[in-house]
Structures are given as C-alpha cells and as structure tokens.
Coordinates of C-alpha atoms in Angstrom, one line a residue:
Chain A
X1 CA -11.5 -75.5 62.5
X2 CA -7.7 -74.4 61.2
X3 CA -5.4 -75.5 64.6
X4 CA -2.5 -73.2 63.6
X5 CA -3.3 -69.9 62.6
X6 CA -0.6 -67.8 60.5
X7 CA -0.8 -64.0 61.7
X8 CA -3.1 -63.0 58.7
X9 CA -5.7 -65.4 59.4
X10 CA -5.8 -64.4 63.3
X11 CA -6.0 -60.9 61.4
X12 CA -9.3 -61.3 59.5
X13 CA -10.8 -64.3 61.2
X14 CA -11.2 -68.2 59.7
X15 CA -14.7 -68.0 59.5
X16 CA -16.7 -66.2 56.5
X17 CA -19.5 -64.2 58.5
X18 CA -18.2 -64.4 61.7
X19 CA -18.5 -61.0 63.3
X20 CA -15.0 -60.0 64.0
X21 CA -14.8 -58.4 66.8
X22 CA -14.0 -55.0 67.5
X23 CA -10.4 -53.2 67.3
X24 CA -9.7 -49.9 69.2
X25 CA -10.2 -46.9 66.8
X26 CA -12.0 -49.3 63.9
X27 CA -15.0 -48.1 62.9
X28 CA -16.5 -51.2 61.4
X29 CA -16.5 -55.2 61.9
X30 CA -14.6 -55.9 58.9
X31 CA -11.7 -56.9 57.0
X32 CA -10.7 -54.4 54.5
X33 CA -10.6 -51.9 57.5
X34 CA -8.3 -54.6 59.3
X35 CA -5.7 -55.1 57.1
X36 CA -5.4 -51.4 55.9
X37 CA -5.2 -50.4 59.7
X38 CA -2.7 -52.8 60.2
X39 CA -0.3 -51.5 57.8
X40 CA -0.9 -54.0 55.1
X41 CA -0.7 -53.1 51.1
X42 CA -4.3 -53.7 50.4
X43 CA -5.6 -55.0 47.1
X44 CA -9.6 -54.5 46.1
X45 CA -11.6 -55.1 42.9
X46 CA -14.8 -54.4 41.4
X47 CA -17.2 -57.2 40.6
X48 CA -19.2 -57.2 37.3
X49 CA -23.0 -57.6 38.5
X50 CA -24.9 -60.3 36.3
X51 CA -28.1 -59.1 34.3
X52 CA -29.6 -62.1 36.5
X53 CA -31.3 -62.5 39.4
X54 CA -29.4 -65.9 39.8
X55 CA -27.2 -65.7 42.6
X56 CA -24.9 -68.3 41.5
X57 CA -23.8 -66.1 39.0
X58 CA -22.6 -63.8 41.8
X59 CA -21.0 -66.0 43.2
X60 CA -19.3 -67.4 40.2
X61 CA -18.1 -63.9 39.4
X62 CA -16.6 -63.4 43.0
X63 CA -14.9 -66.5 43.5
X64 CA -12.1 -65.9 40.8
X65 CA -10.8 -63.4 42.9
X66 CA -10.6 -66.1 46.1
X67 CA -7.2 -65.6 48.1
X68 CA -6.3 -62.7 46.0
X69 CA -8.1 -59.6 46.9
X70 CA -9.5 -58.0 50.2
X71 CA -12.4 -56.6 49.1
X72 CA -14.8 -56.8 45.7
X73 CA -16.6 -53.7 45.4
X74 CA -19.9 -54.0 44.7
X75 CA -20.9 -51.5 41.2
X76 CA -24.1 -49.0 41.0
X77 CA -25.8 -49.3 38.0
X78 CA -22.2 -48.4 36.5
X79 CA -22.2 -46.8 33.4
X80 CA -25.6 -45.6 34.1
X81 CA -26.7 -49.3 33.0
X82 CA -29.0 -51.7 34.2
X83 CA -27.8 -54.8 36.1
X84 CA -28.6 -56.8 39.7
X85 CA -28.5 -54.3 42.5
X86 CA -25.7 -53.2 44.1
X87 CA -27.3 -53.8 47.7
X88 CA -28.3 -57.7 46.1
X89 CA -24.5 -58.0 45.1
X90 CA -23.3 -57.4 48.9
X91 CA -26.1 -59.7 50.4
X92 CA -24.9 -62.4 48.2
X93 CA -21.6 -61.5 49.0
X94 CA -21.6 -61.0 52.7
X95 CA -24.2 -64.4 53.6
X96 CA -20.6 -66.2 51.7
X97 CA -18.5 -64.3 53.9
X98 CA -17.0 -62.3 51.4
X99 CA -16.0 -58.4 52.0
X100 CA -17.7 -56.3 49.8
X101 CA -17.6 -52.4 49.8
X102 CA -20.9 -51.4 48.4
X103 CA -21.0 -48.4 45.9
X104 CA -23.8 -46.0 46.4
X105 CA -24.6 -43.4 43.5
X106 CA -26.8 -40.2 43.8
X107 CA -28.1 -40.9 40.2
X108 CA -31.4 -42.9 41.3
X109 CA -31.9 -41.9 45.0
X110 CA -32.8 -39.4 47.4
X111 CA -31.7 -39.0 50.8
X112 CA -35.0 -40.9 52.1
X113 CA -34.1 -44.4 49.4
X114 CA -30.4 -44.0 50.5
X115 CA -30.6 -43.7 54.0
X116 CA -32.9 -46.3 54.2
X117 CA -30.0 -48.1 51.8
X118 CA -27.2 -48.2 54.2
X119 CA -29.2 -49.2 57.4
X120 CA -30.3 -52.4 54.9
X121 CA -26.2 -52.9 54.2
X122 CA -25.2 -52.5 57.4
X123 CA -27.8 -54.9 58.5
X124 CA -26.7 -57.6 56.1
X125 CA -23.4 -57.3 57.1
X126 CA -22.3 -55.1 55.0
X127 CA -19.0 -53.0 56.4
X128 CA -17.7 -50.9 53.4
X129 CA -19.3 -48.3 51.5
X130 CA -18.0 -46.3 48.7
X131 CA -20.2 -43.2 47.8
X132 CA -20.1 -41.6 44.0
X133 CA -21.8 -39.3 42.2
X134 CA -22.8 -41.7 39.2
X135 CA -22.5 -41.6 36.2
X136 CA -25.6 -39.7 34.0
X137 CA -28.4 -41.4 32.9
X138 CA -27.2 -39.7 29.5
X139 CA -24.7 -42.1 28.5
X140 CA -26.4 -45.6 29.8
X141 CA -29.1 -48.0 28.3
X142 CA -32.1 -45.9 29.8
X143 CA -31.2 -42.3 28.6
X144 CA -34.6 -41.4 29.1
X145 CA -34.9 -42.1 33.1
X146 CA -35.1 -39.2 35.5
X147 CA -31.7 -38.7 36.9
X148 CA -32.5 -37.3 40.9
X149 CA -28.9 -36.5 42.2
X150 CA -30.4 -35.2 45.2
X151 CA -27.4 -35.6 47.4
X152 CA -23.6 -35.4 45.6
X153 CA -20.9 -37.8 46.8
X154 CA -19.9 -35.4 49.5
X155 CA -23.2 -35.1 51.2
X156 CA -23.4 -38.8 51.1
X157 CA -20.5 -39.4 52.9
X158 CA -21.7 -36.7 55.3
X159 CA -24.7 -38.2 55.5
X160 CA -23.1 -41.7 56.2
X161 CA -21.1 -40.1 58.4
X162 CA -23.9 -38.5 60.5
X163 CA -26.1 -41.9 60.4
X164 CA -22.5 -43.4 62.0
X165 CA -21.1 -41.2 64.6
X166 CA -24.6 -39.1 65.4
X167 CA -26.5 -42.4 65.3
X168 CA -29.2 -40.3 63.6
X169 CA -30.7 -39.5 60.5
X170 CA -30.1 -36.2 58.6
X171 CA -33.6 -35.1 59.4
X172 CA -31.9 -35.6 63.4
X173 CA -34.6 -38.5 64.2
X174 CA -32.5 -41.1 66.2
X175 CA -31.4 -44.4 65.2
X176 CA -31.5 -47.1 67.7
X177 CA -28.2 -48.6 66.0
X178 CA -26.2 -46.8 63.6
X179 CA -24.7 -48.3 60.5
X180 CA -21.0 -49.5 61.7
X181 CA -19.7 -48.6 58.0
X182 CA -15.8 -48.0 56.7
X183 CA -16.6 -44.8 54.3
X184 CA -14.9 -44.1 51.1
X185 CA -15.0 -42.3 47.9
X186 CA -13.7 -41.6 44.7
X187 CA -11.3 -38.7 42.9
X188 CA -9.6 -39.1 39.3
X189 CA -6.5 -37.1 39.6
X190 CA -6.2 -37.5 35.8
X191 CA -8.9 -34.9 34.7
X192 CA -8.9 -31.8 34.4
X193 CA -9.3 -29.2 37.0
X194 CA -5.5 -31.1 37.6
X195 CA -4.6 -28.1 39.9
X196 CA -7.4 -28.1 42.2
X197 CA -7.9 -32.1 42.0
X198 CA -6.5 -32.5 45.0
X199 CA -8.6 -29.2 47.0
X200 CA -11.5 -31.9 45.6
X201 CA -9.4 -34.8 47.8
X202 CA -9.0 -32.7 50.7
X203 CA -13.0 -31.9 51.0
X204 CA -13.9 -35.6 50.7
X205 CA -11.5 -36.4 53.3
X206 CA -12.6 -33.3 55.6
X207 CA -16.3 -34.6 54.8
X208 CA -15.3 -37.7 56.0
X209 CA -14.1 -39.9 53.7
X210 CA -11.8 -42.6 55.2
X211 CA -10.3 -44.5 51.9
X212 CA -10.4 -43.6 48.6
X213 CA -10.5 -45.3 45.4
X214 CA -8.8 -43.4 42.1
X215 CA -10.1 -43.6 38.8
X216 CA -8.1 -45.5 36.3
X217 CA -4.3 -44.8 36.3
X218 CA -1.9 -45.2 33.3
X219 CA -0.2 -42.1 33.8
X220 CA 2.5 -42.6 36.7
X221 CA 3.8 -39.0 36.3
X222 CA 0.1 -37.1 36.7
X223 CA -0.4 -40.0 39.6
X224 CA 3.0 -38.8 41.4
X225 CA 2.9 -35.2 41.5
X226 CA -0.8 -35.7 42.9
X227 CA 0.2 -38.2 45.3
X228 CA 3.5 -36.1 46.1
X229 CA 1.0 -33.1 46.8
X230 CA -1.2 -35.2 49.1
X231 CA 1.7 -36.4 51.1
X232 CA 2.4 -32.8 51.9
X233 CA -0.9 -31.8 52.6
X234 CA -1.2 -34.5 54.5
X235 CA -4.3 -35.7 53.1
X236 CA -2.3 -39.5 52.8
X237 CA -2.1 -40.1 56.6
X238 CA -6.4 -39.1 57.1
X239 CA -7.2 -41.3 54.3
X240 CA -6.2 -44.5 53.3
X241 CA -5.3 -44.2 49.4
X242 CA -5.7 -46.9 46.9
X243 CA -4.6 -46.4 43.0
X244 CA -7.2 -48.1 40.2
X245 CA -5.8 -49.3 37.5
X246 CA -6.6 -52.4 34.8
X247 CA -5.6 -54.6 32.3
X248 CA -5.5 -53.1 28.3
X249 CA -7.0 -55.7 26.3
X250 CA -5.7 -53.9 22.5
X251 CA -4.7 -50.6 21.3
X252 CA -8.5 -50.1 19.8
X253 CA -9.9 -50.9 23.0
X254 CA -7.5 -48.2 25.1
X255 CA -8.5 -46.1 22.4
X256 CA -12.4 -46.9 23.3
X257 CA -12.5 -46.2 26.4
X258 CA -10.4 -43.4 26.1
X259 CA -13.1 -42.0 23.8
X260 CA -16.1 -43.1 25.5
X261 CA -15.8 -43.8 29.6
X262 CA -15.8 -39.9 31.3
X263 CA -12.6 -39.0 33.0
X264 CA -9.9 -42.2 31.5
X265 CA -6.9 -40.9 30.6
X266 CA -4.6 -43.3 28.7
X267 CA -1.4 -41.6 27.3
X268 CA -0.2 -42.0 23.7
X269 CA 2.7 -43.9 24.3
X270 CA 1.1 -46.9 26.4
X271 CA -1.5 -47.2 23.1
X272 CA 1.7 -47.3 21.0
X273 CA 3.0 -49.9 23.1
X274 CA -0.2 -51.9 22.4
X275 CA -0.5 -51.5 19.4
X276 CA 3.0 -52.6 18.5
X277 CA 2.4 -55.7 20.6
X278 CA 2.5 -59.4 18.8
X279 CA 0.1 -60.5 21.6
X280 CA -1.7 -57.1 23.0
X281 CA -3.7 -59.2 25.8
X282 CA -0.4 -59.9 27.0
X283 CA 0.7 -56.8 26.4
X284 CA -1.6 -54.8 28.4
X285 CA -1.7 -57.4 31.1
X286 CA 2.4 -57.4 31.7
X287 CA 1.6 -53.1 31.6
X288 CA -0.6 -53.2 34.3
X289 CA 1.7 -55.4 36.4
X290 CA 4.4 -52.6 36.1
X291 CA 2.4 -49.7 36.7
X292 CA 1.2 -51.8 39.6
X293 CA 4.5 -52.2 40.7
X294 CA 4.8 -48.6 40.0
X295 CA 2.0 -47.4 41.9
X296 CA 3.0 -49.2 45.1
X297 CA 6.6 -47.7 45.1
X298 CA 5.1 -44.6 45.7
X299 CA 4.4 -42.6 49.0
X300 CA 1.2 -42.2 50.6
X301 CA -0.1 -44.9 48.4
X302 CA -1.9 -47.7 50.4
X303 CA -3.1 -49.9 47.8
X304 CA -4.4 -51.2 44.6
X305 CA -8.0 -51.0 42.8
X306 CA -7.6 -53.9 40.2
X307 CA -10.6 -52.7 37.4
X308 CA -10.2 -56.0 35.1
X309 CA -13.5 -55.2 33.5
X310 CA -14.0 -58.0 30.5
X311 CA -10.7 -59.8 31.4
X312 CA -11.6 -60.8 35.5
X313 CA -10.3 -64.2 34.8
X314 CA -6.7 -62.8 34.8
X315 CA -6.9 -60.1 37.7
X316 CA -5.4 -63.4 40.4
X317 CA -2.6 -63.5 37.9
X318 CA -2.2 -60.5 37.5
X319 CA -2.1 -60.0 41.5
X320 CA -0.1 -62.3 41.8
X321 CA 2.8 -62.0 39.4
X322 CA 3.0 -58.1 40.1
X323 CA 4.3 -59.0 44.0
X324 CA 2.5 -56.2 45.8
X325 CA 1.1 -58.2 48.1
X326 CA 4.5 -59.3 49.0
X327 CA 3.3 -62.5 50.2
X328 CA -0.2 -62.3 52.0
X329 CA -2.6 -64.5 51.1
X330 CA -5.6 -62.6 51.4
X331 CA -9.0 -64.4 53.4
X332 CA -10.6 -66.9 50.7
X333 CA -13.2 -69.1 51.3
X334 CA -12.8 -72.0 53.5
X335 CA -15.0 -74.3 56.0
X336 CA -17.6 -72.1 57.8
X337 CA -21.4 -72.9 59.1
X338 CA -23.5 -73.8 55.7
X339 CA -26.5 -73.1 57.6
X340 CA -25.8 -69.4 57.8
X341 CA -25.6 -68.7 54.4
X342 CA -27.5 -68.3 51.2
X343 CA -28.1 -71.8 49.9
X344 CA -27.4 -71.7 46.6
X345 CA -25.2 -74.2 44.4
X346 CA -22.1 -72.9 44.9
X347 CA -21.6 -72.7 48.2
X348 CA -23.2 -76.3 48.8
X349 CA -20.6 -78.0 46.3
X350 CA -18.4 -76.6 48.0
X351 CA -18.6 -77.3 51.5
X352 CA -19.2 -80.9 50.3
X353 CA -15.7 -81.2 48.5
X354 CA -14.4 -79.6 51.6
X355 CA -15.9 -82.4 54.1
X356 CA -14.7 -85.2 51.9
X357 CA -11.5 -84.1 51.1
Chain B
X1 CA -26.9 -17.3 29.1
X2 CA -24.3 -19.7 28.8
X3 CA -22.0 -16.6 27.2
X4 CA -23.1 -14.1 30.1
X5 CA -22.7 -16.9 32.3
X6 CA -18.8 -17.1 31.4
X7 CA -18.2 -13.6 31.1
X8 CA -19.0 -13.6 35.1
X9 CA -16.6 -16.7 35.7
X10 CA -13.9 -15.0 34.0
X11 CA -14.9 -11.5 35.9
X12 CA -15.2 -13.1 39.1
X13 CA -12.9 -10.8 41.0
X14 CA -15.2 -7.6 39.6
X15 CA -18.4 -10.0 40.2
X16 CA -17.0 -10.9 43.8
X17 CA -16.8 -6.8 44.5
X18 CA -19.9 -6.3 43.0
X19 CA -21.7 -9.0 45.3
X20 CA -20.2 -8.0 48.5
X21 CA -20.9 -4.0 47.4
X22 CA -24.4 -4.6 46.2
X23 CA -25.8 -7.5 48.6
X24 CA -25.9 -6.0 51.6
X25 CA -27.8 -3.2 50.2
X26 CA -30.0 -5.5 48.3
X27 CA -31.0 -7.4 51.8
X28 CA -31.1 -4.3 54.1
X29 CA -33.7 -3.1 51.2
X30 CA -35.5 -6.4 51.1
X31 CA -35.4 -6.5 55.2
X32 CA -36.9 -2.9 54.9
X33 CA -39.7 -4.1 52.1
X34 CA -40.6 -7.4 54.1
X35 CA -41.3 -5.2 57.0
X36 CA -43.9 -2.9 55.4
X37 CA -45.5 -5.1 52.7
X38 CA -45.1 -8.8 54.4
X39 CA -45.3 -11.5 51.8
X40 CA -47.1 -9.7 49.3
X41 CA -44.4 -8.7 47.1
X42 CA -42.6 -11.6 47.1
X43 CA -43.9 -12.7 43.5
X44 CA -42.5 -9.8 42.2
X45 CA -39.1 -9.9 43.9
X46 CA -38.6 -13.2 42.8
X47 CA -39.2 -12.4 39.0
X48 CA -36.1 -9.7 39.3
X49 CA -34.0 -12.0 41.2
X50 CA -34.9 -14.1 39.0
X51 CA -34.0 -12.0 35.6
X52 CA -31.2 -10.4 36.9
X53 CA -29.5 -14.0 38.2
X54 CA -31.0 -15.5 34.8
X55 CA -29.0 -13.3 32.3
X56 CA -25.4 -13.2 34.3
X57 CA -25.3 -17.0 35.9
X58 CA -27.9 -18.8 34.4
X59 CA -29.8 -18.9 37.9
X60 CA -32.0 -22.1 38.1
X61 CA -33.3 -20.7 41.6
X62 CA -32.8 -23.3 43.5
X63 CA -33.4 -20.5 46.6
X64 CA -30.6 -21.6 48.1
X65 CA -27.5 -19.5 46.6
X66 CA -23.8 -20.2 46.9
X67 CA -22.4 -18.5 44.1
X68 CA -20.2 -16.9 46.2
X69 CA -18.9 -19.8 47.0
X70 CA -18.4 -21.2 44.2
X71 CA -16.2 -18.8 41.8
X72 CA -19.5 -17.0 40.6
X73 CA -20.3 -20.3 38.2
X74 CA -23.8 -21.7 39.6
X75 CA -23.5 -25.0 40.5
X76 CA -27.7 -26.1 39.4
X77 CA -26.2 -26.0 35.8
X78 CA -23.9 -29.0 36.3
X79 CA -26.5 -32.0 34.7
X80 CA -25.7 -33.7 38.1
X81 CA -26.5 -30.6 40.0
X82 CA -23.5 -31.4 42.6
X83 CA -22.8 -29.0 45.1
X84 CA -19.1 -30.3 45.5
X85 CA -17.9 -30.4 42.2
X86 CA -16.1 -31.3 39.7
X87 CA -17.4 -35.2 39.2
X88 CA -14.5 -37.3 38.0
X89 CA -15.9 -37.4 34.1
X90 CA -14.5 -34.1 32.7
X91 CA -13.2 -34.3 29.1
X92 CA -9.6 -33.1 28.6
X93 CA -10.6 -29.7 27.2
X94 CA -12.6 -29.6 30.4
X95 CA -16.1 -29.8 29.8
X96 CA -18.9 -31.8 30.6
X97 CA -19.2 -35.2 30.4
X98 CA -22.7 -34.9 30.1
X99 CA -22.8 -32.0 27.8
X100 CA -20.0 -31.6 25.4
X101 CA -20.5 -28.4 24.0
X102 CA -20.4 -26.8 28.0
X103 CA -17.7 -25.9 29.6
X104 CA -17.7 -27.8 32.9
X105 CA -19.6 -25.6 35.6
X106 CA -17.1 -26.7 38.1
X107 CA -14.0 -26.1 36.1
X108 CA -15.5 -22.8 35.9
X109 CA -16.1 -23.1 39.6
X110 CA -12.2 -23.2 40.6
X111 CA -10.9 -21.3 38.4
X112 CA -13.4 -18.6 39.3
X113 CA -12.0 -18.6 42.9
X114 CA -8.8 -19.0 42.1
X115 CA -9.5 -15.3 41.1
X116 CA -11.5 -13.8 44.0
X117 CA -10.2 -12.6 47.3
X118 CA -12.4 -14.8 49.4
X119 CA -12.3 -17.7 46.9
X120 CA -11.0 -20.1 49.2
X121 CA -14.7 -20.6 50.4
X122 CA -14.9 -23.1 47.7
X123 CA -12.4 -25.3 49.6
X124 CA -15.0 -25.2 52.6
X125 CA -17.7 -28.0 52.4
X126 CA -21.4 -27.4 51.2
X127 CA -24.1 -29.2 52.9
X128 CA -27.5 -30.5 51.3
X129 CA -29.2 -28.1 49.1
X130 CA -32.6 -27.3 50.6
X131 CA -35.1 -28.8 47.8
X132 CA -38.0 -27.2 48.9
X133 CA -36.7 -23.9 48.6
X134 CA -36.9 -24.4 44.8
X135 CA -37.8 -21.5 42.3
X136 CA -37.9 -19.4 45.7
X137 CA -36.0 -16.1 46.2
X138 CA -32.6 -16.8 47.9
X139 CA -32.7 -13.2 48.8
X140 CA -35.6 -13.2 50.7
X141 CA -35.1 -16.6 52.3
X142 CA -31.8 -15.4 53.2
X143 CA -33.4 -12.5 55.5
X144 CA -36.0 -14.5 56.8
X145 CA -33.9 -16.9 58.1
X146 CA -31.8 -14.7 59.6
X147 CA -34.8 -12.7 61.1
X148 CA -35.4 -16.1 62.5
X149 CA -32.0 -17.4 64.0
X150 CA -32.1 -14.4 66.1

C-alpha cells in the first residue's frame, strides 16, 4: 500500500474497486462524482468498444487513457452500429477499477430491458450513467432492425431517477436496494432549434439530470453565448457541465463528419485551417488543445469530453499538453487485490511487473 | 399530411384558440355520449378523431395527446417518437436526421409555442407515453380518466 497519500489520491481512493465510501450529499460511490463535487476541472472520454468478445481488448483500449482522464464512457451501439455491449464494457471496466459512466440509448430497449439494465450496472459497480436517445437504426450497419424508443432520454433519466431516490420501479413495485447511480445526459448546443437549446438543457436538468456531456464543440462563439445563457439561468450551478470536443484528423475528414454524423457542426474557417496545414494530424490535434483551453476559460463550464475517436492514442497528449487539468494526476491503475478482478492477461502482467519492480 | 401538418405549426396561435374553444365542447359532448351509449360507439368516434387529427397533425393515435403541449406539431411523427424533443441530430436547415426531406417535428414543436399563449407548457416535462393506449381515442380516454380520478 502507498504510505503517503497526495490529497487527490485520499480523494478517489488507492485501490481500483474499493468501495469508496460515502460523502454527504453524493449520490454514488464513485470517482467522477468526487472530483466534480470537489471542485476539480474534470476530464472524461469515450472508449471505442471492440467487435470482440475478448476482454483484453477492453482493456487495451482503456488503459491509454491511465492517469489522464476521470472517467471513459462506455458507448451504446453508437452510430446505431454493432459492437460489445455497453453494460460488458463497464463490467470489464469496473472488475479493473476503472470509472466508467455507462451510456444507455432508448434505440433497442424498453423500460422492462432498461430497468432491468441499470440494477445489473449498479450491481457491477457501475456508478455513472449517461442516458441518450440513440442514434436511428437508419443510419447504422442493421438499417433493417426495429428501432423501440419506448422511453426518450428524459424519461430515462426520470426513470433512473425514480429507481434511485423512490427505490422503486416505474410500475411503483419496490426495490430492496436502489441503483446508487451519478445521472447524466446529453445536449448539442450547436444545432438547430439554437434559441430553445438551452429550454432542452433546463428540462434534462429539472428531469434530473446531474452532469451533462455536449456534443462536439468547434465553435467557441455558439458554445459561449449558450454557456453565458445557462449561467444566467442558472442551469450551470444544478448541473455539472462538461464541453466534448476532439481531435481533426484532415480537412476531408472534418468535412465527413460534418456531412455524415447528425448534429456536428464544424465551421468553415477551422476546415480552412486544416486544410492549409503541412501536417493536418498535427494540425487538428494542436486545434483541439486551444479550443480546450478555450472551453475551460469559460463560466459554468466544469469540464472536458475528450471524443478522440480513430486517434485515442493521442487523447493523453493531448490532455496533457492543453494544461486543464492544471496539475492532477487523475486515478490510474496501481497495486490492488488480483483476486477481485477479471482475470484476464492484462491485468495479470501487470500486477506481476508491479511485484517485481 | 405533412403540408396540413405545417400549416397548423405555423397557425399555432389560431390552432391553440381553436383547441381551447372547441375541446371542451368536444369532451362535454363525448361525456354526454358515453353516458347514454357506453362503449358502443367508441369505434366510430375513434375513426373521426382519427380523420380529423389525421388530415391537420398527422395523428398516429398514440391515445395519449399532448399537442397542446407541444406547439401543435405531434410529437409520434419524430422517427424516434421522443416526447422531449429535439434529439441532438438536427441538420442545419433543421430537419431530421432521420428523414431529410422533413422538417424536424420538434423544431416545429418550439417554434409552434413560441407562438401560442400557453406555449410555455412545452418547457414543462412529459412523462412516459402510455403504449397501450395505442390507436385508442385520446378523447375518450381523456374523459374516462377523469370520470375515474374523481
């Protein structure tokens, strides 16, 4: 065990899976809640799940992000695509004492398959959850499935919230323990309706929605007149607000995704930018530190959602060279109890290199 | 009919003054139906509500209506059905992600109540939509379950 403990470790705890105990007014056991509570500049991500049921690969995709991020969110059949559960992600995840916040989508579940979903989170120590709409089965590689939507993001929080704080399901049968889960969800302040955007903030939050997660942001000036309007509303001090944003990898790409992914504004200027670039991976990397540095400058914002889809290898860098975690190290993976975790590969390598350094 | 259908949204004041003039005599008549023929003319009341909802919203009869709420643009015609809309894939001219050619319902939605007098009822939270109401007459579960609060 680590002797002397820096602040930020006695903060989130040494050991991966440990239960941390309880804090006054925290409504889960975990991390990300911790250090966004406390006051800290939070920094999350978004894991990209393997087409595998190797769990290896899970953890090969996680631990690039060791000591740099606070929590890996956990996607939902993004992109209305096939890949390894959400819910298989976190209990990956969590049994290697990382902090994931697992996405939920209304695309391919009722209220019966979700409900049942976040008691099996919860109960594999699970403490985030981030609820969406989804994307349509319209645009993904099974355009022909039956989309259910039964519930839309803001019923699921309510319905998260109502499993939480009622202990009960929506039906009202009791729970005997209710899911101790930090709820978030999305907005995109960069499409349109712009004006009533943030009407769409306010009934997540009232809903209950306790941090949010934006969609992609390369336009600083649409980002501060929102953020400005939910600092007056108020809407900044009920929720905790983190910005997404990513790494360009070329004009053609920017152009791409402008084109094809719903709801991603990119403005001319920043394609020019790439486009004129000798080196446009290096480009679009050193852009997303700035608007990074940007985004934190502004008020009401509480942190960062790093999307470095195709280029995760960079996001520590990227972390890291932008400042905004002004120091903090955040929890990586050290010595903990094997025997509690998943055995896979991984995780046995390295708690052998550990013992024999 | 997706033109109709916009013709309301961009009426919704003179839609929102129809609704409030015209429902309360629809349900005091339906109350006073109910009461002398039971159940046995709900087929038939359901087929107007059904016609008349069809041609001006594009009514999917879902049974439980909140077009009121939601700036006269029926919500069941968003792909994802969301009650809480928009979803954060709108295209820049605003319409659907899912559907290019349509306007997005929820656009629609707010800009609707941005014209009505009680349009701020859009701001207010709607709970789960009631599946097994669907293809049932929102009029006449509307009366019934007030006949059975009380």
């Amino acid at each position: 065990m680590t002797t002397n403990l820096t602040p930020d470790i006695e903060l989130v705890g040494t050991n991966p899976g440990d239960p941390l105990a309880y804090l006054p007014d925290h409504v889960s056991f975990g991390r990300f809640e911790r250090i966004l509570r406390a006051g800290r500049f939070a920094v999350t991500t978004e894991i990209a799940p393997p087409d595998s049921a190797d769990p290896d690969e899970v953890l090969r995709r996680a631990e690039i992000f060791d000591g740099a991020v606070d929590a890996i969110n956990a996607t939902d059949g993004s992109g209305a695509n096939c890949h390894l559960s959400s819910m298989g992600v976190c209990a990956v995840l969590t049994r290697n004492g990382y902090s994931p916040i697992i996405q939920i989508s209304c695309r391919d579940r009722n209220r019966i398959a979700i409900q049942g979903d976040v008691l099996g989170a919860a109960a594999m120590g699970v403490c985030n959850v981030l609820c969406l709409s989804g994307d349509d089965v319209s645009v993904g590689d099974h355009p022909d499935a039956k989309p259910v939507f039964d519930l839309d993001s803001i019923t699921l929080i309510k319905t998260i919230r109502t499993m939480r704080d009622k202990a009960q399901f929506l039906s009202g049968r009791k729970l005997d323990a209710g899911p101790s889960l930090f709820i978030g969800s999305t907005i995109n302040p960069f499409a349109p309706p712009f004006e009533h955007r943030i009407h769409q903030l306010a009934k997540k939050i009232d809903a209950g929605a306790e941090f949010i997660q934006t969609q992609y942001c390369f336009d600083i000036e649409i980002l501060k007149t929102f953020m400005t309007r939910a600092v007056d509303m108020g809407l900044s001090e009920r929720a905790f607000i983190l910005i997404g944003t990513g790494p360009l990898a070329s004009a053609g790409s920017a152009k791409w995704l402008r084109k094809n992914i719903p709801g991603v504004h990119i403005p001319q200027p920043i394609i020019d930018r790439l486009a004129g670039a000798e080196k446009p991976k290096l480009e679009g990397r050193k852009i997303c530190i700035e608007l990074m540095q940007q985004i934190k400058e502004i008020p009401g914002v509480k942190g960062i959602h790093l999307m470095a889809f195709k280029q995760e290898k960079y996001a520590k860098s990227i972390i890291q060279k932008s400042g905004v975690l002004a120091g903090r190290k955040p929890w990586e993976p050290s010595d903990f109890d094997f025997t509690r975790q998943v055995p896979t590969k991984i995780a046995l390598e390295k708690a052998v290199k550990r013992k024999t350094k | 009919m997706y033109r109709v259908r916009l013709w309301a949204v961009k009426r919704s004041r003179f839609m929102e003054s129809l609704y409030n003039r015209f429902n309360p005599v629809i349900l005091t008549v339906m109350r006073g139906v109910t009461k002398v023929f039971g159940k046995s003319l709900d087929r038939p009341i359901t087929v107007v509500e059904a016609g008349v909802k069809g041609f001006l919203f594009d009514c999917k009869m879902c049974g439980d209506c909140v077009l009121s709420s939601t700036g006269m643009s029926c919500p069941m015609n968003c792909p994802k059905t969301i009650r809480n809309g928009p979803c954060g894939g709108v295209r820049d001219n605003g319409h659907c992600e899912v559907k290019p050619e349509m306007r997005c319902v929820w656009v629609a939605a707010w800009d609707g109540a941005s014209r009505m007098k009680g349009g701020d009822a859009i701001k207010e939270v709607q709970t789960f939509v009631d599946s097994s109401k669907q293809g049932s007459s929102s009029w006449l579960n509307i009366i019934r379950e007030d006949a059975n609060d009380n």
